[in-house]
CSV table of C-alpha atoms in Angstrom, one decimal:
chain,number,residue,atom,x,y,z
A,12,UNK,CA,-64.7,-9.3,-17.0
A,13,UNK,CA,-65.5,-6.9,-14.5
A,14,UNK,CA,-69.3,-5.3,-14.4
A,15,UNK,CA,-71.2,-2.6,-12.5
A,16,UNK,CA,-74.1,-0.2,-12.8
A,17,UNK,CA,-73.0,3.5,-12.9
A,18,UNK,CA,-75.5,4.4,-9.5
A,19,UNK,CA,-74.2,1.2,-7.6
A,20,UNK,CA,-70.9,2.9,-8.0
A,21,UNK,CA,-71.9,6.0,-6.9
A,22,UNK,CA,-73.9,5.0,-3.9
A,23,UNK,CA,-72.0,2.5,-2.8
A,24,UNK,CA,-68.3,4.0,-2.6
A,25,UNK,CA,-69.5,7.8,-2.7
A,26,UNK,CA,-67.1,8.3,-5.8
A,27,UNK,CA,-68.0,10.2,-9.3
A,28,UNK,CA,-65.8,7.9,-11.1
A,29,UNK,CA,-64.4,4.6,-10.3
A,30,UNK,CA,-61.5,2.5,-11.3
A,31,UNK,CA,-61.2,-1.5,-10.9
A,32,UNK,CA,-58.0,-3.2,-12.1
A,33,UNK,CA,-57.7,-5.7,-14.6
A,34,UNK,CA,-54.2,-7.6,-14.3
A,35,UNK,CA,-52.0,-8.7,-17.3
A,36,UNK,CA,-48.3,-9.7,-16.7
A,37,UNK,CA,-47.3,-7.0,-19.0
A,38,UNK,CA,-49.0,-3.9,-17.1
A,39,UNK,CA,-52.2,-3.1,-15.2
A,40,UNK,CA,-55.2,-2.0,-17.4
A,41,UNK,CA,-58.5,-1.2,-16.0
A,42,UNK,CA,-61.9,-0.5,-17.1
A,43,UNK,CA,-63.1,2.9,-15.6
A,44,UNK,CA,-67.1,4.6,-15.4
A,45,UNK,CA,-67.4,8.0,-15.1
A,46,UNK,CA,-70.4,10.0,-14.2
A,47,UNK,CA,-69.7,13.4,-15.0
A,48,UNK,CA,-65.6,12.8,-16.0
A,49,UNK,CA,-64.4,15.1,-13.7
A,50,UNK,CA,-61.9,13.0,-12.5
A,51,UNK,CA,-61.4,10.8,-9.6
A,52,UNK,CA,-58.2,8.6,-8.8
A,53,UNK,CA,-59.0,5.3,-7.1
A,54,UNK,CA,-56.0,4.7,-4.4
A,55,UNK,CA,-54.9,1.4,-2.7
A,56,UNK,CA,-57.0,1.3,0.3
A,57,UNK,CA,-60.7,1.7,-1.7
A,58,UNK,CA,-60.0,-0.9,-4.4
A,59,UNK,CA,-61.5,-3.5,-2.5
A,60,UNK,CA,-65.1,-1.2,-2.0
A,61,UNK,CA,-65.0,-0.6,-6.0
A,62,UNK,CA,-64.5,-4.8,-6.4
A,63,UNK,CA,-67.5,-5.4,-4.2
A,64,UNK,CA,-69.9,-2.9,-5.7
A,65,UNK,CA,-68.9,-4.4,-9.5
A,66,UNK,CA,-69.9,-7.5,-8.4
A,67,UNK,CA,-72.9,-9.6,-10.0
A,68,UNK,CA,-74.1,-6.2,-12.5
A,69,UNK,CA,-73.6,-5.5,-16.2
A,70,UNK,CA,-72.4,-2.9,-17.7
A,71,UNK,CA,-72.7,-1.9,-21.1
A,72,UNK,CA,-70.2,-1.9,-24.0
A,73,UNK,CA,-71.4,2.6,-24.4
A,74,UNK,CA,-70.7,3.2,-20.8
A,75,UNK,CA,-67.6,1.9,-20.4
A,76,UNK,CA,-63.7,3.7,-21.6
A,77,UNK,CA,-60.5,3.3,-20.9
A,78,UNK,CA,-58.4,3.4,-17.6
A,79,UNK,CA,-55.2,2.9,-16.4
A,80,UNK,CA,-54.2,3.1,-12.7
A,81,UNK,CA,-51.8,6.0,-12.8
A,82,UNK,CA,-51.7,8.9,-10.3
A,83,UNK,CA,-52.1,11.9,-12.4
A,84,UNK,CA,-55.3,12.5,-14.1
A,85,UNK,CA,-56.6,15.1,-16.3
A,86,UNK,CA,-57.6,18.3,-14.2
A,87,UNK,CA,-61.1,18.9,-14.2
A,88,UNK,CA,-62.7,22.2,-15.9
A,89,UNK,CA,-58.9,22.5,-17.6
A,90,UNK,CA,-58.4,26.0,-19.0
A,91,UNK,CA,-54.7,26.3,-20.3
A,92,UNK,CA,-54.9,29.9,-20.7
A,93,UNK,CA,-55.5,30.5,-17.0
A,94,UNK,CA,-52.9,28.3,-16.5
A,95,UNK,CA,-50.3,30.3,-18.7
A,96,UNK,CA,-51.0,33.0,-16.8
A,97,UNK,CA,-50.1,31.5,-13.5
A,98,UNK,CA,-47.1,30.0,-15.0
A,99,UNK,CA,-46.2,33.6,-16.7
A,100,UNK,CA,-46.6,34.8,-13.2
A,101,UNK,CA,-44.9,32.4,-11.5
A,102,UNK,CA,-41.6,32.4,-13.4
A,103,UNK,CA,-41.1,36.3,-12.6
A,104,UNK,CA,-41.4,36.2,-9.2
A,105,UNK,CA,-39.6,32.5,-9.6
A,106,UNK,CA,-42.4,30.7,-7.3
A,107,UNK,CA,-41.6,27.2,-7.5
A,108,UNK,CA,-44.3,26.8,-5.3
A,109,UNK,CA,-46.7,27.7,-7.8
A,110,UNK,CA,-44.9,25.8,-10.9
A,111,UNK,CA,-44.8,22.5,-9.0
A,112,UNK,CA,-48.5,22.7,-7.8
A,113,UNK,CA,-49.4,23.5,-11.4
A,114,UNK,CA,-47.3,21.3,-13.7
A,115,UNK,CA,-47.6,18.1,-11.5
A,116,UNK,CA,-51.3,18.5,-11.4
A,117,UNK,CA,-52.3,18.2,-14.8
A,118,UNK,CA,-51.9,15.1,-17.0
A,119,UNK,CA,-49.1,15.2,-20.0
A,120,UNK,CA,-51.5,15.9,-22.7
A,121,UNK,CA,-52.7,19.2,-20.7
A,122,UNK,CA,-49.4,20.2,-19.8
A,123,UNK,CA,-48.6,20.7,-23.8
A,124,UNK,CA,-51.7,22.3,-23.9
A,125,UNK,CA,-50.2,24.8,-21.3
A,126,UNK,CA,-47.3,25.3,-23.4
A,127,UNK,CA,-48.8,26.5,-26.8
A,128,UNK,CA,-50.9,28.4,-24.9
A,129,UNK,CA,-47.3,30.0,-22.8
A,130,UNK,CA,-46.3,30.5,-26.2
A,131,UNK,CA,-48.9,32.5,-27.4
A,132,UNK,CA,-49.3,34.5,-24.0
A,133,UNK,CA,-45.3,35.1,-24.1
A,134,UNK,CA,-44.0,34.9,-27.2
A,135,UNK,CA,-41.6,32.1,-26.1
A,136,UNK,CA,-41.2,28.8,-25.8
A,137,UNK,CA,-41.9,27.8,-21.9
A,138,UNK,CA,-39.3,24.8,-21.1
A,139,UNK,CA,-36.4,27.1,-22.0
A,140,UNK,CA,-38.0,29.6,-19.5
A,141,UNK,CA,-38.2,27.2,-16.7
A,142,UNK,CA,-34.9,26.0,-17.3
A,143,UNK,CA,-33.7,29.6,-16.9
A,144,UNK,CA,-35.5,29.9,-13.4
A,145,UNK,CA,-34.9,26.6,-11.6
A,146,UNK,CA,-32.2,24.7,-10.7
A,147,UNK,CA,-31.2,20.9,-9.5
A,148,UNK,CA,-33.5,18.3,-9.2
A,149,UNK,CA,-36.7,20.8,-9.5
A,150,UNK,CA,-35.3,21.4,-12.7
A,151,UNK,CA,-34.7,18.5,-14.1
A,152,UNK,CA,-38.5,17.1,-12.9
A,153,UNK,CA,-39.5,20.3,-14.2
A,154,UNK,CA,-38.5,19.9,-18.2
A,155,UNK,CA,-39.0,16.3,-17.6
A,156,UNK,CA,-42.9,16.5,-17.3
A,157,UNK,CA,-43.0,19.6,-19.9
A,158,UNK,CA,-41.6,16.4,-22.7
A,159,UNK,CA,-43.9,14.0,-24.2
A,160,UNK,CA,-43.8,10.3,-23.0
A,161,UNK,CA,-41.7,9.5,-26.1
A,162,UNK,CA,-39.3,12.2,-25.6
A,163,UNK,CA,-38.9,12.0,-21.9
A,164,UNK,CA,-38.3,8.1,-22.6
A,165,UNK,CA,-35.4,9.3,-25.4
A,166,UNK,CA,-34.0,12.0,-23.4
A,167,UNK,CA,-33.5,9.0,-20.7
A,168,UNK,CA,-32.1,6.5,-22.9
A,169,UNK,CA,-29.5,9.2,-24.5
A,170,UNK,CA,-28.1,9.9,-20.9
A,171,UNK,CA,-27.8,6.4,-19.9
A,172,UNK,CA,-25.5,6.4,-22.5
A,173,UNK,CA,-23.6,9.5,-23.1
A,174,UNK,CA,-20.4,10.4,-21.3
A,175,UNK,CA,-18.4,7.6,-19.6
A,176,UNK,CA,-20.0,4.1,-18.8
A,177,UNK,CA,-23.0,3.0,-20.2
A,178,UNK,CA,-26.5,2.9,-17.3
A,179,UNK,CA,-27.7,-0.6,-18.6
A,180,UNK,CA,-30.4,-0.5,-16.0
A,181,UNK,CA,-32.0,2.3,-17.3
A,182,UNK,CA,-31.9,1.0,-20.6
A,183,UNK,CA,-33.7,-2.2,-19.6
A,184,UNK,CA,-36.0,-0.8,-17.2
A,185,UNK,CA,-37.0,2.1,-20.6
A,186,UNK,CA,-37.5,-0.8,-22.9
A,187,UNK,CA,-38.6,-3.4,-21.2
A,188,UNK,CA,-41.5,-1.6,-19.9
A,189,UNK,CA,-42.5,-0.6,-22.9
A,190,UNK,CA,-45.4,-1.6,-25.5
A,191,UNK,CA,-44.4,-2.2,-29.3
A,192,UNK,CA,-46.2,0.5,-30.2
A,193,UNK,CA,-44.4,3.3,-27.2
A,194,UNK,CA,-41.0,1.7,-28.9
A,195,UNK,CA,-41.5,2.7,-31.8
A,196,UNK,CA,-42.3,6.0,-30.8
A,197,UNK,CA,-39.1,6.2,-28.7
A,198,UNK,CA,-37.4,5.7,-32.1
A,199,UNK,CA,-38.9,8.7,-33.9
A,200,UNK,CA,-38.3,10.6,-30.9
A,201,UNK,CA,-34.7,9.8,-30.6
A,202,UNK,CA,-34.0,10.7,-34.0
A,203,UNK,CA,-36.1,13.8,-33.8
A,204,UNK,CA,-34.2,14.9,-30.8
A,205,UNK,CA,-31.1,14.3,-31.2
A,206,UNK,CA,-30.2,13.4,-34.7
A,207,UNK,CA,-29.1,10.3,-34.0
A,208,UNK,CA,-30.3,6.5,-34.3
A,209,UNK,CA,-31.2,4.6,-31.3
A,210,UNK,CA,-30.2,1.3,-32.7
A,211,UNK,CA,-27.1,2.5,-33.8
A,212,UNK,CA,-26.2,4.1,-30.2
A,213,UNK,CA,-27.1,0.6,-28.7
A,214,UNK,CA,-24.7,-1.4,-30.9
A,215,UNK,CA,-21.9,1.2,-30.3
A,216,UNK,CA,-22.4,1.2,-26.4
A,217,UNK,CA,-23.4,-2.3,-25.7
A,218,UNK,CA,-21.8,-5.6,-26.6
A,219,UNK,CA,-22.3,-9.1,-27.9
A,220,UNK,CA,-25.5,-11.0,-26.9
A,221,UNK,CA,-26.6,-8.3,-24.8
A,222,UNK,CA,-26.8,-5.9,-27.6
A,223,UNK,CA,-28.6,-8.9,-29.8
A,224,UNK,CA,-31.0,-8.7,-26.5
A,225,UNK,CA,-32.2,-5.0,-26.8
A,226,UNK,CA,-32.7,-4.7,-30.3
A,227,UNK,CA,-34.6,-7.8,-30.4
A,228,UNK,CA,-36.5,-5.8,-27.7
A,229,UNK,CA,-36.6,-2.5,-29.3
A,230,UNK,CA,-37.8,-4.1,-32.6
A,231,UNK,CA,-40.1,-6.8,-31.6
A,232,UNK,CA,-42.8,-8.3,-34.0
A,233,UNK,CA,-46.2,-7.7,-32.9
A,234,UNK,CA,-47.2,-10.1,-30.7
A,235,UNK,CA,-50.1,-12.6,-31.8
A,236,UNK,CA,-52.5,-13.6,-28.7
A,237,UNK,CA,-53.8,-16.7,-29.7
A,238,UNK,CA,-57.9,-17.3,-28.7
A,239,UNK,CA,-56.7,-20.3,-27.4
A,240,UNK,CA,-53.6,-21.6,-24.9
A,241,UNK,CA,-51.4,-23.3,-27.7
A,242,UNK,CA,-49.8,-26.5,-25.3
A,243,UNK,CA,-47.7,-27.6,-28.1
A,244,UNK,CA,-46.0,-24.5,-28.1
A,245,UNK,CA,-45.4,-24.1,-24.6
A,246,UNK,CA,-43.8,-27.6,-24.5
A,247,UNK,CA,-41.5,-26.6,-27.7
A,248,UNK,CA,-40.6,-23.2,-26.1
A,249,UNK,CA,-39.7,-25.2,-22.5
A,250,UNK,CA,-37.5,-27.9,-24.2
A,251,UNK,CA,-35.9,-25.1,-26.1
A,252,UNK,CA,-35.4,-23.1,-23.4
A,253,UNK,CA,-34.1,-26.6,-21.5
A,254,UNK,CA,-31.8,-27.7,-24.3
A,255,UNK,CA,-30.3,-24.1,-24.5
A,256,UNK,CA,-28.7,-24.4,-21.0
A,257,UNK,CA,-28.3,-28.6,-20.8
A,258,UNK,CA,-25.5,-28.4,-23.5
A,259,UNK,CA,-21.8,-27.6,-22.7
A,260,UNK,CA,-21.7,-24.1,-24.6
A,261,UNK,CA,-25.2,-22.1,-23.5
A,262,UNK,CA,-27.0,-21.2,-26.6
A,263,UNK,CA,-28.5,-17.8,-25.9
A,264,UNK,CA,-30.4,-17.7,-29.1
A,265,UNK,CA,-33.6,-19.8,-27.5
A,266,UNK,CA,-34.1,-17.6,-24.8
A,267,UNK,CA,-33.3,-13.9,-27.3
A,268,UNK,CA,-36.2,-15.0,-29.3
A,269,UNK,CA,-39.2,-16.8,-27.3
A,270,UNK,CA,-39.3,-13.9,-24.7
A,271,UNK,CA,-39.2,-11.1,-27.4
A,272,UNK,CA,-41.6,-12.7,-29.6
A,273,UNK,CA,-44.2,-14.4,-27.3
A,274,UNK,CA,-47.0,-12.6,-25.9
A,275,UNK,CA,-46.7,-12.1,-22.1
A,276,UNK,CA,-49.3,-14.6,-21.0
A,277,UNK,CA,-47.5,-17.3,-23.0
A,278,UNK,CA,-44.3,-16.8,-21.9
A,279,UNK,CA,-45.6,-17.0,-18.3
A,280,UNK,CA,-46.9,-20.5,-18.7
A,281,UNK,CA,-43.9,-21.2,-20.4
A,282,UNK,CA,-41.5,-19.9,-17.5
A,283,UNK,CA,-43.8,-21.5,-14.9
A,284,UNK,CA,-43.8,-25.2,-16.7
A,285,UNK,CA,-39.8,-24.4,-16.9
A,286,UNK,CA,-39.5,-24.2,-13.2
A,287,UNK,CA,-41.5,-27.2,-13.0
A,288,UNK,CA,-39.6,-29.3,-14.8
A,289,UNK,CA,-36.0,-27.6,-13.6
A,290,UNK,CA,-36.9,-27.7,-10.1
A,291,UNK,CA,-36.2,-24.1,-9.5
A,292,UNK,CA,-36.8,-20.6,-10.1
A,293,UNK,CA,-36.5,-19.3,-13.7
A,294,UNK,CA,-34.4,-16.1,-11.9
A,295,UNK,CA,-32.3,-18.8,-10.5
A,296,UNK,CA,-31.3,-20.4,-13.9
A,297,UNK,CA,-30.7,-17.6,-15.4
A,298,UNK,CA,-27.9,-16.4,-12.8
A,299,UNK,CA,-26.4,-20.3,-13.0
A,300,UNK,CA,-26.2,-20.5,-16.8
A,301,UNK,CA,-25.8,-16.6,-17.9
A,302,UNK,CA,-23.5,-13.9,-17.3
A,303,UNK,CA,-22.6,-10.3,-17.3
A,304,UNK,CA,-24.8,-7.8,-18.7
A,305,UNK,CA,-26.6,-10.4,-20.7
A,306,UNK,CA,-27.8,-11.6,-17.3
A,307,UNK,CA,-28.5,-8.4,-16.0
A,308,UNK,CA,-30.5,-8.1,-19.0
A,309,UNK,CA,-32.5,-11.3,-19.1
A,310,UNK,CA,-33.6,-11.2,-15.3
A,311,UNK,CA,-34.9,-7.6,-16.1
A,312,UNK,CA,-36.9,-8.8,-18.9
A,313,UNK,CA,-38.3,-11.9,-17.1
A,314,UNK,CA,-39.0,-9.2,-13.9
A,315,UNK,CA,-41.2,-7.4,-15.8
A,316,UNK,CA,-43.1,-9.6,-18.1
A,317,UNK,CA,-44.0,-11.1,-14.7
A,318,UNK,CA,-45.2,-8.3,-13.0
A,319,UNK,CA,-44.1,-5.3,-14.4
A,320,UNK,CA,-45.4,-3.2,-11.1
A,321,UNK,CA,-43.0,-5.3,-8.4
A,322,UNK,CA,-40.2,-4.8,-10.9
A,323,UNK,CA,-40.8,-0.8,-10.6
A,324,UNK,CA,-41.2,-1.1,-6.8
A,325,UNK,CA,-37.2,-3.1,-6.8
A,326,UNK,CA,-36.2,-0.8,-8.8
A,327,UNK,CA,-37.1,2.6,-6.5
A,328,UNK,CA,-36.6,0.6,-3.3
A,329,UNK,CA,-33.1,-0.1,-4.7
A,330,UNK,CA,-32.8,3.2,-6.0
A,331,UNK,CA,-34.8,5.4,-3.7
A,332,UNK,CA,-31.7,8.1,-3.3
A,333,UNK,CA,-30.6,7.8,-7.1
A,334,UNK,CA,-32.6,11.2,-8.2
A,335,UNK,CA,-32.7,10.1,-12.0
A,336,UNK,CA,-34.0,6.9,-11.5
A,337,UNK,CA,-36.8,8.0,-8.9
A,338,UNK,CA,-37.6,10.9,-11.2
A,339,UNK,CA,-37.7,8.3,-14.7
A,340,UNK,CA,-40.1,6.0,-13.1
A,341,UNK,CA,-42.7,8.5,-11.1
A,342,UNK,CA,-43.0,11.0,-14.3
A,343,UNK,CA,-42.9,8.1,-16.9
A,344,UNK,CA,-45.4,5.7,-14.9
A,345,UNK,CA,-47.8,8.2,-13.0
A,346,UNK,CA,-50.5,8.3,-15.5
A,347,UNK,CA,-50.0,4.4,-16.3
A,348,UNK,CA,-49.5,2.1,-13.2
A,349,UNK,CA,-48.0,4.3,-10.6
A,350,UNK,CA,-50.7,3.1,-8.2
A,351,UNK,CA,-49.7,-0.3,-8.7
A,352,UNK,CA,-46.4,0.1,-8.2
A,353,UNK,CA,-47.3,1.8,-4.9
A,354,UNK,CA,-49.2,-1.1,-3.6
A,355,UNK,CA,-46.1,-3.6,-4.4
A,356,UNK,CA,-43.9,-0.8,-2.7
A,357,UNK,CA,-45.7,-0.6,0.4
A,358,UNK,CA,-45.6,-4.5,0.4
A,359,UNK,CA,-41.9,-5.2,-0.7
A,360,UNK,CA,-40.4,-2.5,1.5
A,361,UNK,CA,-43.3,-2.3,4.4
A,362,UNK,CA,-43.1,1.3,4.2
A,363,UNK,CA,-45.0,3.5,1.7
A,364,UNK,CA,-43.4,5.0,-1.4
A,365,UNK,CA,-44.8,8.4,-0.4
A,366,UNK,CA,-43.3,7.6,3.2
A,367,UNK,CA,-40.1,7.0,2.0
A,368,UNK,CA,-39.9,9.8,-0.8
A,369,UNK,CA,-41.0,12.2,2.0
A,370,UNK,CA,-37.7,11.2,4.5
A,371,UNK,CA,-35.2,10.9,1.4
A,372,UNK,CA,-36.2,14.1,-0.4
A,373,UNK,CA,-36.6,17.7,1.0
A,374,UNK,CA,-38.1,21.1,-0.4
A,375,UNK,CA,-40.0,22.1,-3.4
A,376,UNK,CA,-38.0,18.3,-5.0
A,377,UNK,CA,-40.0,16.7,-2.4
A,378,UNK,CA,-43.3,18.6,-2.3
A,379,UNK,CA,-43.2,17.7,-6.8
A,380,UNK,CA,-42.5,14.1,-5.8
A,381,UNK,CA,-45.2,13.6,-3.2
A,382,UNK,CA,-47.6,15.5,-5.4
A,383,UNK,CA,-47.0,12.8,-8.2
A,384,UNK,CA,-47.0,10.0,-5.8
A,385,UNK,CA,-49.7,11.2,-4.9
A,386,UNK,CA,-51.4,10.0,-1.6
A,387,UNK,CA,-49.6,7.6,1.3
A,388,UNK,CA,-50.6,3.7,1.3
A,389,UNK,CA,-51.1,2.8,5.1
């Protein structure tokens, strides 16, 4: 648990509000005080001032909310009519400039604000109108951050599959990194947008135990945390797990179902007491015994219910000049665990992400991506 009195925070890091991570293998959550809520976003290099000054106070249950460690907040003293206005503005003298300080400055649930209020201002709707005025990549980010989470996620899943070839990495990456609860809101969204099923659409562009692996995914149970570390299961999972690959036929059944209907922390233990007892890494086994996209597909899922952030990081480093994977993971993680991301960036590639988005990108692309990456990591 992590504690701290509000003016300890203030006094000792100079900061109106302040952010300290709390780690789960799934994602980074944090707690957060604010003083006056006017928004502060704790970067990289300070973390280690806000972990000191928490230390050894207490906190009450009233003072505290929820955090995450994304880089886009909500914009303080937020007035979406002013902000319509800009926008109005903007798009006749088609100042990209001005849209991309605007839109990438304000969180999600602001920038829908800004739309009903476009509406109103206008008399039309506002994406349409920024289609009509941008181009390329801008374009794309553009409409991208005027969707909700759910639809930006179902807009991305219907391109990796529509048209020839299926992107299985961008399905994995979508729905692996997502809660039970985002997933099912994918679902409606999917259906809302398009007219179509999203577990249809993965049967008919998927095969065999791959497909079995991303609707048990898509549709996983709710996951019970037990109060305490259930041993008995662990070993049963383990030997499963360990009999699945030992016979002469793999049985992919075992590992389908204990890592989409464990919770995160158990399936770690489980995955470390595997490598134990196999005497190597559980990525390891899973490219001896597995293959295809059903291996593609189960090292993705193990990446990132071991540390969904360093999965992310691969991902971009891997990916850095693919425009629509950069763009899916900075708009659909900056106001979740872009931060974190960042760190394991700077460390997996030893150059920042801001660094290397600022050398691969140029223009008013590159000036929308910084602005969400939002700060360099030295």
């Amino acid at each position: 648990m992590l504690k701290s009195r509000p003016h300890a925070l203030q006094t000792a890091a100079g900061l109106s509000r302040v952010y300290c991570s709390i780690r789960t293998p799934n994602q980074t959550r944090i707690f957060c005080w604010a003083n006056n809520k006017k928004g502060f976003v704790a970067s990289a290099w300070n973390m280690e001032i806000v972990r000191k000054a928490m230390e050894n106070v207490s906190l009450s249950d009233d003072e505290m909310w929820w955090g995450t460690l994304g880089t886009i907040r909500p914009f303080p003293n937020f007035n979406p009519q002013k902000d319509a206005c800009e926008v109005q503005a903007a798009l006749e003298k088609k100042d990209v400039n001005t849209l991309v300080r605007i839109l990438t400055n304000r969180s999600n649930a602001q920038r829908q604000f800004i739309a009903q209020a476009y509406h109103s201002l206008a008399g039309k709707e506002l994406s349409p109108t920024l289609k009509k005025c941008l181009t390329g990549g801008v374009q794309d980010l553009m409409l991208g951050l005027m969707m909700t989470p759910s639809q930006f996620d179902a807009h991305r899943l219907r391109q990796a599959m529509e048209g020839l070839g299926t992107d299985e990495e961008t399905l994995l990456e979508v729905l692996c990194t997502r809660s039970r609860e985002q997933l099912k809101e994918i679902i409606v969204a999917y259906n809302q947008e398009f007219g179509r099923y999203l577990e249809n659409d993965l049967i008919s562009e998927t095969s065999k135990d791959f497909t079995t692996l991303l609707l048990a995914i898509l549709t996983k149970a709710q996951e019970s945390i037990p109060e305490v570390i259930d041993y008995d299961l662990i070993d049963q999972d383990v030997k499963a797990l360990t009999n699945a690959i030992s016979a002469k036929k793999v049985d992919s059944a075992p590992w389908i179902k204990i890592l989409t209907t464990r919770d995160a922390n158990h399936i770690n233990r489980v995955l470390s007491r595997l490598e134990r007892v196999k005497g190597e890494t559980v990525d390891k086994l899973i490219q001896s015994h597995f293959s295809g996209d059903f291996k593609l597909g189960l090292r993705t899922l193990v990446h990132s219910i071991q540390n969904t952030p360093l999965y992310l990081a691969h991902r971009l480093h891997n990916s850095i000049k693919k425009g629509n994977v950069v763009r899916g993971i900075l708009v659909s993680h900056s106001e979740e665990d872009l931060l974190s991301v960042r760190v394991r960036y700077r460390q997996l590639a030893k150059v920042s992400l801001y660094s290397a988005l600022q050398k691969e990108y140029k223009g008013d692309l590159q000036q929308a991506y910084l602005a969400l990456c939002r700060a360099e990591d030295v």
